[in-house]
PDB file of C-alpha atoms in Angstrom:
ATOM      1  CA  UNK A 170       0.000   0.000   0.000  1.00 56.00           C
ATOM      2  CA  UNK A 171       1.258   3.427  -0.846  1.00 62.00           C
ATOM      3  CA  UNK A 172      -0.581   5.652   1.558  1.00 88.00           C
ATOM      4  CA  UNK A 173      -3.624   6.726   3.477  1.00 94.00           C
ATOM      5  CA  UNK A 174      -5.828   6.844   0.390  1.00 95.00           C
ATOM      6  CA  UNK A 175      -5.148   3.179  -0.348  1.00 97.00           C
ATOM      7  CA  UNK A 176      -6.080   2.129   3.174  1.00 98.00           C
ATOM      8  CA  UNK A 177      -9.202   4.276   3.088  1.00 98.00           C
ATOM      9  CA  UNK A 178     -10.132   2.624  -0.230  1.00 98.00           C
ATOM     10  CA  UNK A 179     -10.002  -0.724   1.589  1.00 98.00           C
ATOM     11  CA  UNK A 180     -12.253   0.713   4.318  1.00 98.00           C
ATOM     12  CA  UNK A 181     -14.730   1.828   1.644  1.00 98.00           C
ATOM     13  CA  UNK A 182     -14.677  -1.657   0.128  1.00 98.00           C
ATOM     14  CA  UNK A 183     -15.636  -2.984   3.558  1.00 98.00           C
ATOM     15  CA  UNK A 184     -18.384  -0.346   3.855  1.00 98.00           C
ATOM     16  CA  UNK A 185     -19.799  -1.516   0.527  1.00 98.00           C
ATOM     17  CA  UNK A 186     -19.894  -5.080   1.861  1.00 98.00           C
ATOM     18  CA  UNK A 187     -21.835  -3.804   4.869  1.00 98.00           C
ATOM     19  CA  UNK A 188     -24.372  -2.066   2.638  1.00 97.00           C
ATOM     20  CA  UNK A 189     -24.787  -5.252   0.596  1.00 96.00           C
ATOM     21  CA  UNK A 190     -25.689  -7.044   3.844  1.00 96.00           C
ATOM     22  CA  UNK A 191     -28.169  -4.323   4.878  1.00 95.00           C
ATOM     23  CA  UNK A 192     -25.805  -3.004   7.553  1.00 97.00           C
ATOM     24  CA  UNK A 193     -25.004   0.667   8.036  1.00 98.00           C
ATOM     25  CA  UNK A 194     -22.181   1.095   5.488  1.00 98.00           C
ATOM     26  CA  UNK A 195     -19.186   1.698   7.687  1.00 98.00           C
ATOM     27  CA  UNK A 196     -15.881  -0.028   7.073  1.00 98.00           C
ATOM     28  CA  UNK A 197     -12.621  -0.035   8.990  1.00 98.00           C
ATOM     29  CA  UNK A 198      -9.049  -1.120   8.364  1.00 98.00           C
ATOM     30  CA  UNK A 199      -6.342  -1.391  11.025  1.00 98.00           C
ATOM     31  CA  UNK A 200      -2.775  -1.042   9.746  1.00 98.00           C
ATOM     32  CA  UNK A 201       0.639  -1.610  11.306  1.00 98.00           C
ATOM     33  CA  UNK A 202       2.242   1.829  10.939  1.00 97.00           C
ATOM     34  CA  UNK A 203       5.751   0.356  10.888  1.00 97.00           C
ATOM     35  CA  UNK A 204       5.327  -2.328   8.216  1.00 97.00           C
ATOM     36  CA  UNK A 205       2.237  -1.033   6.385  1.00 97.00           C
ATOM     37  CA  UNK A 206       0.642  -4.458   6.791  1.00 97.00           C
ATOM     38  CA  UNK A 207      -3.126  -4.614   7.134  1.00 98.00           C
ATOM     39  CA  UNK A 208      -3.789  -6.170  10.529  1.00 98.00           C
ATOM     40  CA  UNK A 209      -7.572  -6.434  10.132  1.00 98.00           C
ATOM     41  CA  UNK A 210     -10.395  -5.195   7.923  1.00 98.00           C
ATOM     42  CA  UNK A 211     -14.109  -5.448   8.596  1.00 98.00           C
ATOM     43  CA  UNK A 212     -17.434  -3.675   8.456  1.00 98.00           C
ATOM     44  CA  UNK A 213     -20.412  -3.178  10.712  1.00 98.00           C
ATOM     45  CA  UNK A 214     -22.101  -6.457  11.663  1.00 98.00           C
ATOM     46  CA  UNK A 215     -24.638  -5.150  14.204  1.00 98.00           C
ATOM     47  CA  UNK A 216     -27.679  -6.524  12.361  1.00 97.00           C
ATOM     48  CA  UNK A 217     -26.046  -9.770  11.276  1.00 97.00           C
ATOM     49  CA  UNK A 218     -24.886 -10.653  14.777  1.00 98.00           C
ATOM     50  CA  UNK A 219     -27.621  -8.786  16.686  1.00 98.00           C
ATOM     51  CA  UNK A 220     -24.762  -7.240  18.652  1.00 98.00           C
ATOM     52  CA  UNK A 221     -24.806  -3.493  19.364  1.00 98.00           C
ATOM     53  CA  UNK A 222     -21.027  -3.547  19.844  1.00 98.00           C
ATOM     54  CA  UNK A 223     -20.285  -5.093  16.435  1.00 98.00           C
ATOM     55  CA  UNK A 224     -19.088  -1.810  14.937  1.00 98.00           C
ATOM     56  CA  UNK A 225     -16.366  -2.028  12.304  1.00 98.00           C
ATOM     57  CA  UNK A 226     -13.829  -0.319  14.575  1.00 98.00           C
ATOM     58  CA  UNK A 227     -14.484  -2.686  17.469  1.00 98.00           C
ATOM     59  CA  UNK A 228     -14.179  -5.725  15.220  1.00 98.00           C
ATOM     60  CA  UNK A 229     -10.796  -4.761  13.752  1.00 98.00           C
ATOM     61  CA  UNK A 230      -9.393  -3.844  17.165  1.00 98.00           C
ATOM     62  CA  UNK A 231     -10.534  -7.199  18.599  1.00 98.00           C
ATOM     63  CA  UNK A 232      -9.139  -9.178  15.683  1.00 98.00           C
ATOM     64  CA  UNK A 233      -5.749  -7.448  15.713  1.00 98.00           C
ATOM     65  CA  UNK A 234      -5.405  -7.670  19.508  1.00 98.00           C
ATOM     66  CA  UNK A 235      -6.202 -11.388  19.448  1.00 98.00           C
ATOM     67  CA  UNK A 236      -3.836 -12.039  16.550  1.00 97.00           C
ATOM     68  CA  UNK A 237      -1.006 -10.193  18.264  1.00 97.00           C
ATOM     69  CA  UNK A 238      -1.804 -11.392  21.756  1.00 98.00           C
ATOM     70  CA  UNK A 239      -1.652  -7.784  22.916  1.00 97.00           C
ATOM     71  CA  UNK A 240      -4.281  -5.471  24.349  1.00 97.00           C
ATOM     72  CA  UNK A 241      -2.344  -2.382  23.302  1.00 98.00           C
ATOM     73  CA  UNK A 242      -1.773  -1.704  19.627  1.00 98.00           C
ATOM     74  CA  UNK A 243       0.477   1.339  19.939  1.00 97.00           C
ATOM     75  CA  UNK A 244       1.836   1.179  16.396  1.00 97.00           C
ATOM     76  CA  UNK A 245      -1.539   0.729  14.692  1.00 98.00           C
ATOM     77  CA  UNK A 246      -3.442   3.214  12.557  1.00 98.00           C
ATOM     78  CA  UNK A 247      -7.207   3.008  12.068  1.00 98.00           C
ATOM     79  CA  UNK A 248      -8.866   3.994   8.803  1.00 98.00           C
ATOM     80  CA  UNK A 249     -12.652   4.247   9.052  1.00 98.00           C
ATOM     81  CA  UNK A 250     -15.342   5.668   6.803  1.00 98.00           C
ATOM     82  CA  UNK A 251     -17.180   7.572   9.557  1.00 98.00           C
ATOM     83  CA  UNK A 252     -16.058   9.386  12.702  1.00 98.00           C
ATOM     84  CA  UNK A 253     -16.032   6.792  15.495  1.00 98.00           C
ATOM     85  CA  UNK A 254     -18.858   6.829  18.022  1.00 98.00           C
ATOM     86  CA  UNK A 255     -18.162   7.286  21.757  1.00 98.00           C
ATOM     87  CA  UNK A 256     -17.998   3.512  22.341  1.00 98.00           C
ATOM     88  CA  UNK A 257     -15.457   3.023  19.577  1.00 98.00           C
ATOM     89  CA  UNK A 258     -13.466   6.103  20.585  1.00 98.00           C
ATOM     90  CA  UNK A 259     -13.160   4.710  24.097  1.00 98.00           C
ATOM     91  CA  UNK A 260     -11.982   1.351  22.728  1.00 98.00           C
ATOM     92  CA  UNK A 261      -9.456   3.208  20.560  1.00 98.00           C
ATOM     93  CA  UNK A 262      -8.096   4.935  23.666  1.00 98.00           C
ATOM     94  CA  UNK A 263      -7.908   1.662  25.601  1.00 98.00           C
ATOM     95  CA  UNK A 264      -6.110  -0.009  22.669  1.00 98.00           C
ATOM     96  CA  UNK A 265      -3.703   2.949  22.485  1.00 98.00           C
ATOM     97  CA  UNK A 266      -3.974   3.225  18.701  1.00 98.00           C
ATOM     98  CA  UNK A 267      -1.429   5.619  17.236  1.00 98.00           C
ATOM     99  CA  UNK A 268      -3.650   7.360  14.712  1.00 98.00           C
ATOM    100  CA  UNK A 269      -7.238   7.588  13.439  1.00 98.00           C
ATOM    101  CA  UNK A 270      -8.035   8.624   9.887  1.00 98.00           C
ATOM    102  CA  UNK A 271     -11.743   8.935   9.181  1.00 98.00           C
ATOM    103  CA  UNK A 272     -13.768  10.064   6.196  1.00 98.00           C
ATOM    104  CA  UNK A 273     -17.021  11.795   7.169  1.00 98.00           C
ATOM    105  CA  UNK A 274     -17.696  13.606  10.423  1.00 97.00           C
ATOM    106  CA  UNK A 275     -20.673  12.503  12.490  1.00 97.00           C
ATOM    107  CA  UNK A 276     -22.122  15.542  14.298  1.00 96.00           C
ATOM    108  CA  UNK A 277     -25.027  13.466  15.624  1.00 96.00           C
ATOM    109  CA  UNK A 278     -23.303  10.276  16.802  1.00 97.00           C
ATOM    110  CA  UNK A 279     -19.583  10.946  16.736  1.00 98.00           C
ATOM    111  CA  UNK A 280     -17.386  10.725  19.783  1.00 98.00           C
ATOM    112  CA  UNK A 281     -14.066  12.064  18.517  1.00 98.00           C
ATOM    113  CA  UNK A 282     -14.574  15.630  17.315  1.00 96.00           C
ATOM    114  CA  UNK A 283     -18.301  15.766  18.101  1.00 97.00           C
ATOM    115  CA  UNK A 284     -20.496  14.689  21.006  1.00 97.00           C
ATOM    116  CA  UNK A 285     -18.514  13.801  24.123  1.00 97.00           C
ATOM    117  CA  UNK A 286     -15.111  14.231  22.424  1.00 98.00           C
ATOM    118  CA  UNK A 287     -13.728  11.247  24.286  1.00 98.00           C
ATOM    119  CA  UNK A 288     -10.049  12.082  23.787  1.00 98.00           C
ATOM    120  CA  UNK A 289     -10.403  15.517  25.436  1.00 97.00           C
ATOM    121  CA  UNK A 290     -11.884  14.136  28.650  1.00 97.00           C
ATOM    122  CA  UNK A 291      -9.624  14.296  31.715  1.00 96.00           C
ATOM    123  CA  UNK A 292     -10.308  10.597  32.363  1.00 95.00           C
ATOM    124  CA  UNK A 293      -8.984   9.601  28.931  1.00 97.00           C
ATOM    125  CA  UNK A 294      -5.396   8.357  29.230  1.00 93.00           C
ATOM    126  CA  UNK A 295      -4.519   8.254  25.541  1.00 97.00           C
ATOM    127  CA  UNK A 296      -5.157  10.621  22.656  1.00 97.00           C
ATOM    128  CA  UNK A 297      -4.311   9.324  19.186  1.00 98.00           C
ATOM    129  CA  UNK A 298      -3.443  11.553  16.280  1.00 98.00           C
ATOM    130  CA  UNK A 299      -6.728  12.409  14.536  1.00 98.00           C
ATOM    131  CA  UNK A 300      -7.233  13.193  10.864  1.00 98.00           C
ATOM    132  CA  UNK A 301     -10.757  13.676   9.546  1.00 97.00           C
ATOM    133  CA  UNK A 302     -12.143  14.388   6.119  1.00 96.00           C
ATOM    134  CA  UNK A 303     -10.320  11.906   3.857  1.00 96.00           C
ATOM    135  CA  UNK A 304     -12.945  11.105   1.167  1.00 95.00           C
ATOM    136  CA  UNK A 305     -15.682  12.656   3.330  1.00 96.00           C
ATOM    137  CA  UNK A 306     -17.998  13.334   0.391  1.00 97.00           C
ATOM    138  CA  UNK A 307     -17.837   9.724  -0.718  1.00 96.00           C
ATOM    139  CA  UNK A 308     -18.700   8.523   2.776  1.00 97.00           C
ATOM    140  CA  UNK A 309     -21.507  11.047   3.252  1.00 96.00           C
ATOM    141  CA  UNK A 310     -23.053  10.048  -0.077  1.00 97.00           C
ATOM    142  CA  UNK A 311     -22.823   6.327   0.718  1.00 97.00           C
ATOM    143  CA  UNK A 312     -24.563   6.875   4.057  1.00 97.00           C
ATOM    144  CA  UNK A 313     -27.157   9.206   2.519  1.00 96.00           C
ATOM    145  CA  UNK A 314     -28.083   6.633  -0.154  1.00 95.00           C
ATOM    146  CA  UNK A 315     -28.297   3.850   2.426  1.00 96.00           C
ATOM    147  CA  UNK A 316     -30.639   5.750   4.738  1.00 93.00           C
ATOM    148  CA  UNK A 317     -32.770   7.064   1.870  1.00 93.00           C
ATOM    149  CA  UNK A 318     -33.345   3.476   0.780  1.00 91.00           C
ATOM    150  CA  UNK A 319     -34.121   2.483   4.381  1.00 86.00           C
ATOM    151  CA  UNK A 320     -36.652   5.284   4.790  1.00 86.00           C
ATOM    152  CA  UNK A 321     -38.362   4.235   1.563  1.00 85.00           C
ATOM    153  CA  UNK A 322     -38.951   0.741   2.992  1.00 83.00           C
ATOM    154  CA  UNK A 323     -40.212   2.120   6.322  1.00 73.00           C
ATOM    155  CA  UNK A 324     -43.177   3.836   4.635  1.00 68.00           C
TER     156      UNK A 324
END
Protein backbone atom coordinates (compact mmCIF):
# COMPACT_ATOMS: atom_id res chain seq x y z
CA UNK A 1 0.00 0.00 0.00
CA UNK A 2 1.26 3.43 -0.85
CA UNK A 3 -0.58 5.65 1.56
CA UNK A 4 -3.62 6.73 3.48
CA UNK A 5 -5.83 6.84 0.39
CA UNK A 6 -5.15 3.18 -0.35
CA UNK A 7 -6.08 2.13 3.17
CA UNK A 8 -9.20 4.28 3.09
CA UNK A 9 -10.13 2.62 -0.23
CA UNK A 10 -10.00 -0.72 1.59
CA UNK A 11 -12.25 0.71 4.32
CA UNK A 12 -14.73 1.83 1.64
CA UNK A 13 -14.68 -1.66 0.13
CA UNK A 14 -15.64 -2.98 3.56
CA UNK A 15 -18.38 -0.35 3.85
CA UNK A 16 -19.80 -1.52 0.53
CA UNK A 17 -19.89 -5.08 1.86
CA UNK A 18 -21.83 -3.80 4.87
CA UNK A 19 -24.37 -2.07 2.64
CA UNK A 20 -24.79 -5.25 0.60
CA UNK A 21 -25.69 -7.04 3.84
CA UNK A 22 -28.17 -4.32 4.88
CA UNK A 23 -25.80 -3.00 7.55
CA UNK A 24 -25.00 0.67 8.04
CA UNK A 25 -22.18 1.09 5.49
CA UNK A 26 -19.19 1.70 7.69
CA UNK A 27 -15.88 -0.03 7.07
CA UNK A 28 -12.62 -0.03 8.99
CA UNK A 29 -9.05 -1.12 8.36
CA UNK A 30 -6.34 -1.39 11.02
CA UNK A 31 -2.78 -1.04 9.75
CA UNK A 32 0.64 -1.61 11.31
CA UNK A 33 2.24 1.83 10.94
CA UNK A 34 5.75 0.36 10.89
CA UNK A 35 5.33 -2.33 8.22
CA UNK A 36 2.24 -1.03 6.39
CA UNK A 37 0.64 -4.46 6.79
CA UNK A 38 -3.13 -4.61 7.13
CA UNK A 39 -3.79 -6.17 10.53
CA UNK A 40 -7.57 -6.43 10.13
CA UNK A 41 -10.39 -5.19 7.92
CA UNK A 42 -14.11 -5.45 8.60
CA UNK A 43 -17.43 -3.67 8.46
CA UNK A 44 -20.41 -3.18 10.71
CA UNK A 45 -22.10 -6.46 11.66
CA UNK A 46 -24.64 -5.15 14.20
CA UNK A 47 -27.68 -6.52 12.36
CA UNK A 48 -26.05 -9.77 11.28
CA UNK A 49 -24.89 -10.65 14.78
CA UNK A 50 -27.62 -8.79 16.69
CA UNK A 51 -24.76 -7.24 18.65
CA UNK A 52 -24.81 -3.49 19.36
CA UNK A 53 -21.03 -3.55 19.84
CA UNK A 54 -20.29 -5.09 16.43
CA UNK A 55 -19.09 -1.81 14.94
CA UNK A 56 -16.37 -2.03 12.30
CA UNK A 57 -13.83 -0.32 14.58
CA UNK A 58 -14.48 -2.69 17.47
CA UNK A 59 -14.18 -5.73 15.22
CA UNK A 60 -10.80 -4.76 13.75
CA UNK A 61 -9.39 -3.84 17.16
CA UNK A 62 -10.53 -7.20 18.60
CA UNK A 63 -9.14 -9.18 15.68
CA UNK A 64 -5.75 -7.45 15.71
CA UNK A 65 -5.41 -7.67 19.51
CA UNK A 66 -6.20 -11.39 19.45
CA UNK A 67 -3.84 -12.04 16.55
CA UNK A 68 -1.01 -10.19 18.26
CA UNK A 69 -1.80 -11.39 21.76
CA UNK A 70 -1.65 -7.78 22.92
CA UNK A 71 -4.28 -5.47 24.35
CA UNK A 72 -2.34 -2.38 23.30
CA UNK A 73 -1.77 -1.70 19.63
CA UNK A 74 0.48 1.34 19.94
CA UNK A 75 1.84 1.18 16.40
CA UNK A 76 -1.54 0.73 14.69
CA UNK A 77 -3.44 3.21 12.56
CA UNK A 78 -7.21 3.01 12.07
CA UNK A 79 -8.87 3.99 8.80
CA UNK A 80 -12.65 4.25 9.05
CA UNK A 81 -15.34 5.67 6.80
CA UNK A 82 -17.18 7.57 9.56
CA UNK A 83 -16.06 9.39 12.70
CA UNK A 84 -16.03 6.79 15.50
CA UNK A 85 -18.86 6.83 18.02
CA UNK A 86 -18.16 7.29 21.76
CA UNK A 87 -18.00 3.51 22.34
CA UNK A 88 -15.46 3.02 19.58
CA UNK A 89 -13.47 6.10 20.58
CA UNK A 90 -13.16 4.71 24.10
CA UNK A 91 -11.98 1.35 22.73
CA UNK A 92 -9.46 3.21 20.56
CA UNK A 93 -8.10 4.94 23.67
CA UNK A 94 -7.91 1.66 25.60
CA UNK A 95 -6.11 -0.01 22.67
CA UNK A 96 -3.70 2.95 22.48
CA UNK A 97 -3.97 3.22 18.70
CA UNK A 98 -1.43 5.62 17.24
CA UNK A 99 -3.65 7.36 14.71
CA UNK A 100 -7.24 7.59 13.44
CA UNK A 101 -8.03 8.62 9.89
CA UNK A 102 -11.74 8.93 9.18
CA UNK A 103 -13.77 10.06 6.20
CA UNK A 104 -17.02 11.80 7.17
CA UNK A 105 -17.70 13.61 10.42
CA UNK A 106 -20.67 12.50 12.49
CA UNK A 107 -22.12 15.54 14.30
CA UNK A 108 -25.03 13.47 15.62
CA UNK A 109 -23.30 10.28 16.80
CA UNK A 110 -19.58 10.95 16.74
CA UNK A 111 -17.39 10.72 19.78
CA UNK A 112 -14.07 12.06 18.52
CA UNK A 113 -14.57 15.63 17.32
CA UNK A 114 -18.30 15.77 18.10
CA UNK A 115 -20.50 14.69 21.01
CA UNK A 116 -18.51 13.80 24.12
CA UNK A 117 -15.11 14.23 22.42
CA UNK A 118 -13.73 11.25 24.29
CA UNK A 119 -10.05 12.08 23.79
CA UNK A 120 -10.40 15.52 25.44
CA UNK A 121 -11.88 14.14 28.65
CA UNK A 122 -9.62 14.30 31.72
CA UNK A 123 -10.31 10.60 32.36
CA UNK A 124 -8.98 9.60 28.93
CA UNK A 125 -5.40 8.36 29.23
CA UNK A 126 -4.52 8.25 25.54
CA UNK A 127 -5.16 10.62 22.66
CA UNK A 128 -4.31 9.32 19.19
CA UNK A 129 -3.44 11.55 16.28
CA UNK A 130 -6.73 12.41 14.54
CA UNK A 131 -7.23 13.19 10.86
CA UNK A 132 -10.76 13.68 9.55
CA UNK A 133 -12.14 14.39 6.12
CA UNK A 134 -10.32 11.91 3.86
CA UNK A 135 -12.94 11.11 1.17
CA UNK A 136 -15.68 12.66 3.33
CA UNK A 137 -18.00 13.33 0.39
CA UNK A 138 -17.84 9.72 -0.72
CA UNK A 139 -18.70 8.52 2.78
CA UNK A 140 -21.51 11.05 3.25
CA UNK A 141 -23.05 10.05 -0.08
CA UNK A 142 -22.82 6.33 0.72
CA UNK A 143 -24.56 6.88 4.06
CA UNK A 144 -27.16 9.21 2.52
CA UNK A 145 -28.08 6.63 -0.15
CA UNK A 146 -28.30 3.85 2.43
CA UNK A 147 -30.64 5.75 4.74
CA UNK A 148 -32.77 7.06 1.87
CA UNK A 149 -33.35 3.48 0.78
CA UNK A 150 -34.12 2.48 4.38
CA UNK A 151 -36.65 5.28 4.79
CA UNK A 152 -38.36 4.24 1.56
CA UNK A 153 -38.95 0.74 2.99
CA UNK A 154 -40.21 2.12 6.32
CA UNK A 155 -43.18 3.84 4.64
